[in-house]
């Protein structure tokens, strides 16, 4: 009985350790540096585009998601520059009618897909 309990505890601890590793990796994927790296190397077609409300006018929150945090001007410029550096991504966005200069945020989901937020 003691042996079964020891194996169960060891299995639980190792799964917690692995869960922490995967969570730690996901925490950095949407930081300014993390999302810029992802945008420079992204080659898939699994992305969507969402309109955002006017961050300067908080009364206009009905036209876009509340979940898109505002990025600093420098972070927005970094996102746009990373998209420009990835010509195939810039081309795919252009084909969907998205002007890179209107992108104010980007987020990567756990499944690897991207969401671009445009004003």
PDB file of C-alpha atoms in Angstrom:
ATOM      1  CA  UNK A   1       0.000   0.000   0.000  1.00  0.00           C
ATOM      2  CA  UNK A   2       2.831   2.365   0.868  1.00  0.00           C
ATOM      3  CA  UNK A   3       4.426   1.711  -2.504  1.00  0.00           C
ATOM      4  CA  UNK A   4       1.213   2.553  -4.419  1.00  0.00           C
ATOM      5  CA  UNK A   5       0.879   5.793  -2.473  1.00  0.00           C
ATOM      6  CA  UNK A   6       4.512   6.724  -3.201  1.00  0.00           C
ATOM      7  CA  UNK A   7       4.038   6.102  -6.932  1.00  0.00           C
ATOM      8  CA  UNK A   8       0.826   8.135  -6.949  1.00  0.00           C
ATOM      9  CA  UNK A   9       2.496  11.056  -5.179  1.00  0.00           C
ATOM     10  CA  UNK A  10       5.491  10.908  -7.531  1.00  0.00           C
ATOM     11  CA  UNK A  11       3.206  10.891 -10.569  1.00  0.00           C
ATOM     12  CA  UNK A  12       1.227  13.839  -9.227  1.00  0.00           C
ATOM     13  CA  UNK A  13       4.353  15.858  -8.501  1.00  0.00           C
ATOM     14  CA  UNK A  14       5.855  15.186 -11.916  1.00  0.00           C
ATOM     15  CA  UNK A  15       2.625  16.198 -13.679  1.00  0.00           C
ATOM     16  CA  UNK A  16       2.554  19.425 -11.664  1.00  0.00           C
ATOM     17  CA  UNK A  17       6.147  20.113 -12.671  1.00  0.00           C
ATOM     18  CA  UNK A  18       5.355  19.573 -16.361  1.00  0.00           C
ATOM     19  CA  UNK A  19       2.225  21.735 -16.105  1.00  0.00           C
ATOM     20  CA  UNK A  20       4.344  24.519 -14.647  1.00  0.00           C
ATOM     21  CA  UNK A  21       6.781  24.289 -17.553  1.00  0.00           C
ATOM     22  CA  UNK A  22       4.051  24.549 -20.183  1.00  0.00           C
ATOM     23  CA  UNK A  23       2.400  27.393 -18.336  1.00  0.00           C
ATOM     24  CA  UNK A  24       5.694  29.259 -17.981  1.00  0.00           C
ATOM     25  CA  UNK A  25       6.231  29.014 -21.729  1.00  0.00           C
ATOM     26  CA  UNK A  26       2.767  30.348 -22.437  1.00  0.00           C
ATOM     27  CA  UNK A  27       3.189  33.321 -20.125  1.00  0.00           C
ATOM     28  CA  UNK A  28       5.862  34.867 -22.337  1.00  0.00           C
ATOM     29  CA  UNK A  29       4.257  34.259 -25.708  1.00  0.00           C
ATOM     30  CA  UNK A  30       2.213  37.473 -25.621  1.00  0.00           C
ATOM     31  CA  UNK A  31       4.814  39.763 -24.130  1.00  0.00           C
ATOM     32  CA  UNK A  32       6.093  42.424 -26.522  1.00  0.00           C
ATOM     33  CA  UNK A  33       9.241  40.433 -27.269  1.00  0.00           C
ATOM     34  CA  UNK A  34       7.423  37.101 -27.476  1.00  0.00           C
ATOM     35  CA  UNK A  35       4.721  38.234 -29.896  1.00  0.00           C
ATOM     36  CA  UNK A  36       7.261  40.049 -32.097  1.00  0.00           C
ATOM     37  CA  UNK A  37       9.315  36.854 -32.419  1.00  0.00           C
ATOM     38  CA  UNK A  38       6.183  34.864 -33.241  1.00  0.00           C
ATOM     39  CA  UNK A  39       5.117  37.383 -35.894  1.00  0.00           C
ATOM     40  CA  UNK A  40       8.539  37.308 -37.566  1.00  0.00           C
ATOM     41  CA  UNK A  41       8.394  33.525 -37.950  1.00  0.00           C
ATOM     42  CA  UNK A  42       4.656  32.798 -38.350  1.00  0.00           C
ATOM     43  CA  UNK A  43       3.875  30.879 -41.548  1.00  0.00           C
ATOM     44  CA  UNK A  44       0.358  29.583 -40.983  1.00  0.00           C
ATOM     45  CA  UNK A  45      -3.030  30.779 -42.140  1.00  0.00           C
ATOM     46  CA  UNK A  46      -4.616  30.278 -38.742  1.00  0.00           C
ATOM     47  CA  UNK A  47      -5.340  33.868 -37.773  1.00  0.00           C
ATOM     48  CA  UNK A  48      -8.302  36.171 -37.396  1.00  0.00           C
ATOM     49  CA  UNK A  49      -8.773  39.911 -37.342  1.00  0.00           C
ATOM     50  CA  UNK A  50     -10.852  41.749 -34.748  1.00  0.00           C
ATOM     51  CA  UNK A  51     -11.864  45.394 -34.554  1.00  0.00           C
ATOM     52  CA  UNK A  52     -11.062  47.173 -31.294  1.00  0.00           C
ATOM     53  CA  UNK A  53     -12.847  50.017 -29.667  1.00  0.00           C
ATOM     54  CA  UNK A  54     -11.265  53.440 -29.487  1.00  0.00           C
ATOM     55  CA  UNK A  55      -9.040  53.212 -26.410  1.00  0.00           C
ATOM     56  CA  UNK A  56      -9.068  56.979 -26.046  1.00  0.00           C
ATOM     57  CA  UNK A  57     -12.869  57.032 -25.765  1.00  0.00           C
ATOM     58  CA  UNK A  58     -13.938  54.427 -23.191  1.00  0.00           C
ATOM     59  CA  UNK A  59     -17.630  55.057 -24.037  1.00  0.00           C
ATOM     60  CA  UNK A  60     -17.061  53.350 -27.405  1.00  0.00           C
ATOM     61  CA  UNK A  61     -16.554  49.876 -25.899  1.00  0.00           C
ATOM     62  CA  UNK A  62     -19.491  48.376 -27.801  1.00  0.00           C
ATOM     63  CA  UNK A  63     -17.564  48.207 -31.099  1.00  0.00           C
ATOM     64  CA  UNK A  64     -14.791  45.857 -30.058  1.00  0.00           C
ATOM     65  CA  UNK A  65     -13.467  43.336 -27.586  1.00  0.00           C
ATOM     66  CA  UNK A  66     -12.618  44.263 -24.041  1.00  0.00           C
ATOM     67  CA  UNK A  67      -9.954  41.556 -23.992  1.00  0.00           C
ATOM     68  CA  UNK A  68      -7.480  43.408 -26.214  1.00  0.00           C
ATOM     69  CA  UNK A  69      -5.169  45.276 -23.859  1.00  0.00           C
ATOM     70  CA  UNK A  70      -3.752  48.553 -25.075  1.00  0.00           C
ATOM     71  CA  UNK A  71      -0.081  48.346 -26.042  1.00  0.00           C
ATOM     72  CA  UNK A  72       2.379  51.208 -25.824  1.00  0.00           C
ATOM     73  CA  UNK A  73       3.248  53.083 -29.007  1.00  0.00           C
ATOM     74  CA  UNK A  74       6.641  51.384 -29.041  1.00  0.00           C
ATOM     75  CA  UNK A  75       5.045  47.921 -28.695  1.00  0.00           C
ATOM     76  CA  UNK A  76       2.573  48.666 -31.523  1.00  0.00           C
ATOM     77  CA  UNK A  77       5.464  49.796 -33.723  1.00  0.00           C
ATOM     78  CA  UNK A  78       7.342  46.583 -32.849  1.00  0.00           C
ATOM     79  CA  UNK A  79       4.327  44.467 -33.828  1.00  0.00           C
ATOM     80  CA  UNK A  80       3.954  46.304 -37.134  1.00  0.00           C
ATOM     81  CA  UNK A  81       7.686  46.057 -37.881  1.00  0.00           C
ATOM     82  CA  UNK A  82       7.662  42.320 -37.119  1.00  0.00           C
ATOM     83  CA  UNK A  83       4.773  41.809 -39.544  1.00  0.00           C
ATOM     84  CA  UNK A  84       6.618  43.845 -42.192  1.00  0.00           C
ATOM     85  CA  UNK A  85       9.670  41.606 -41.684  1.00  0.00           C
ATOM     86  CA  UNK A  86       7.509  38.544 -42.417  1.00  0.00           C
ATOM     87  CA  UNK A  87       6.575  39.233 -46.042  1.00  0.00           C
ATOM     88  CA  UNK A  88       4.318  36.201 -46.401  1.00  0.00           C
ATOM     89  CA  UNK A  89       2.282  37.190 -43.326  1.00  0.00           C
ATOM     90  CA  UNK A  90       2.064  40.808 -44.496  1.00  0.00           C
ATOM     91  CA  UNK A  91       0.865  39.568 -47.890  1.00  0.00           C
ATOM     92  CA  UNK A  92      -1.797  37.298 -46.353  1.00  0.00           C
ATOM     93  CA  UNK A  93      -3.048  40.133 -44.159  1.00  0.00           C
ATOM     94  CA  UNK A  94      -3.135  42.454 -47.163  1.00  0.00           C
ATOM     95  CA  UNK A  95      -5.168  39.864 -49.091  1.00  0.00           C
ATOM     96  CA  UNK A  96      -7.736  39.974 -46.259  1.00  0.00           C
ATOM     97  CA  UNK A  97      -7.898  43.771 -46.568  1.00  0.00           C
ATOM     98  CA  UNK A  98      -5.851  44.506 -43.449  1.00  0.00           C
ATOM     99  CA  UNK A  99      -3.496  47.494 -43.509  1.00  0.00           C
ATOM    100  CA  UNK A 100      -0.570  46.670 -41.220  1.00  0.00           C
ATOM    101  CA  UNK A 101      -0.521  50.304 -40.037  1.00  0.00           C
ATOM    102  CA  UNK A 102      -3.979  49.777 -38.525  1.00  0.00           C
ATOM    103  CA  UNK A 103      -2.887  46.805 -36.382  1.00  0.00           C
ATOM    104  CA  UNK A 104      -2.629  47.907 -32.750  1.00  0.00           C
ATOM    105  CA  UNK A 105      -2.213  44.535 -31.060  1.00  0.00           C
ATOM    106  CA  UNK A 106      -1.672  40.851 -31.702  1.00  0.00           C
ATOM    107  CA  UNK A 107      -2.089  37.867 -29.434  1.00  0.00           C
ATOM    108  CA  UNK A 108      -1.223  34.216 -29.815  1.00  0.00           C
ATOM    109  CA  UNK A 109      -3.617  31.575 -28.504  1.00  0.00           C
ATOM    110  CA  UNK A 110      -2.486  28.360 -26.865  1.00  0.00           C
ATOM    111  CA  UNK A 111      -3.272  26.477 -30.103  1.00  0.00           C
ATOM    112  CA  UNK A 112      -0.790  28.662 -32.016  1.00  0.00           C
ATOM    113  CA  UNK A 113      -3.372  30.750 -33.858  1.00  0.00           C
ATOM    114  CA  UNK A 114      -3.072  34.530 -33.921  1.00  0.00           C
ATOM    115  CA  UNK A 115      -5.573  37.314 -33.412  1.00  0.00           C
ATOM    116  CA  UNK A 116      -4.789  40.715 -34.864  1.00  0.00           C
ATOM    117  CA  UNK A 117      -6.590  43.735 -33.442  1.00  0.00           C
ATOM    118  CA  UNK A 118      -7.146  46.653 -35.798  1.00  0.00           C
ATOM    119  CA  UNK A 119      -8.490  50.119 -35.207  1.00  0.00           C
TER     120      UNK A 119
END
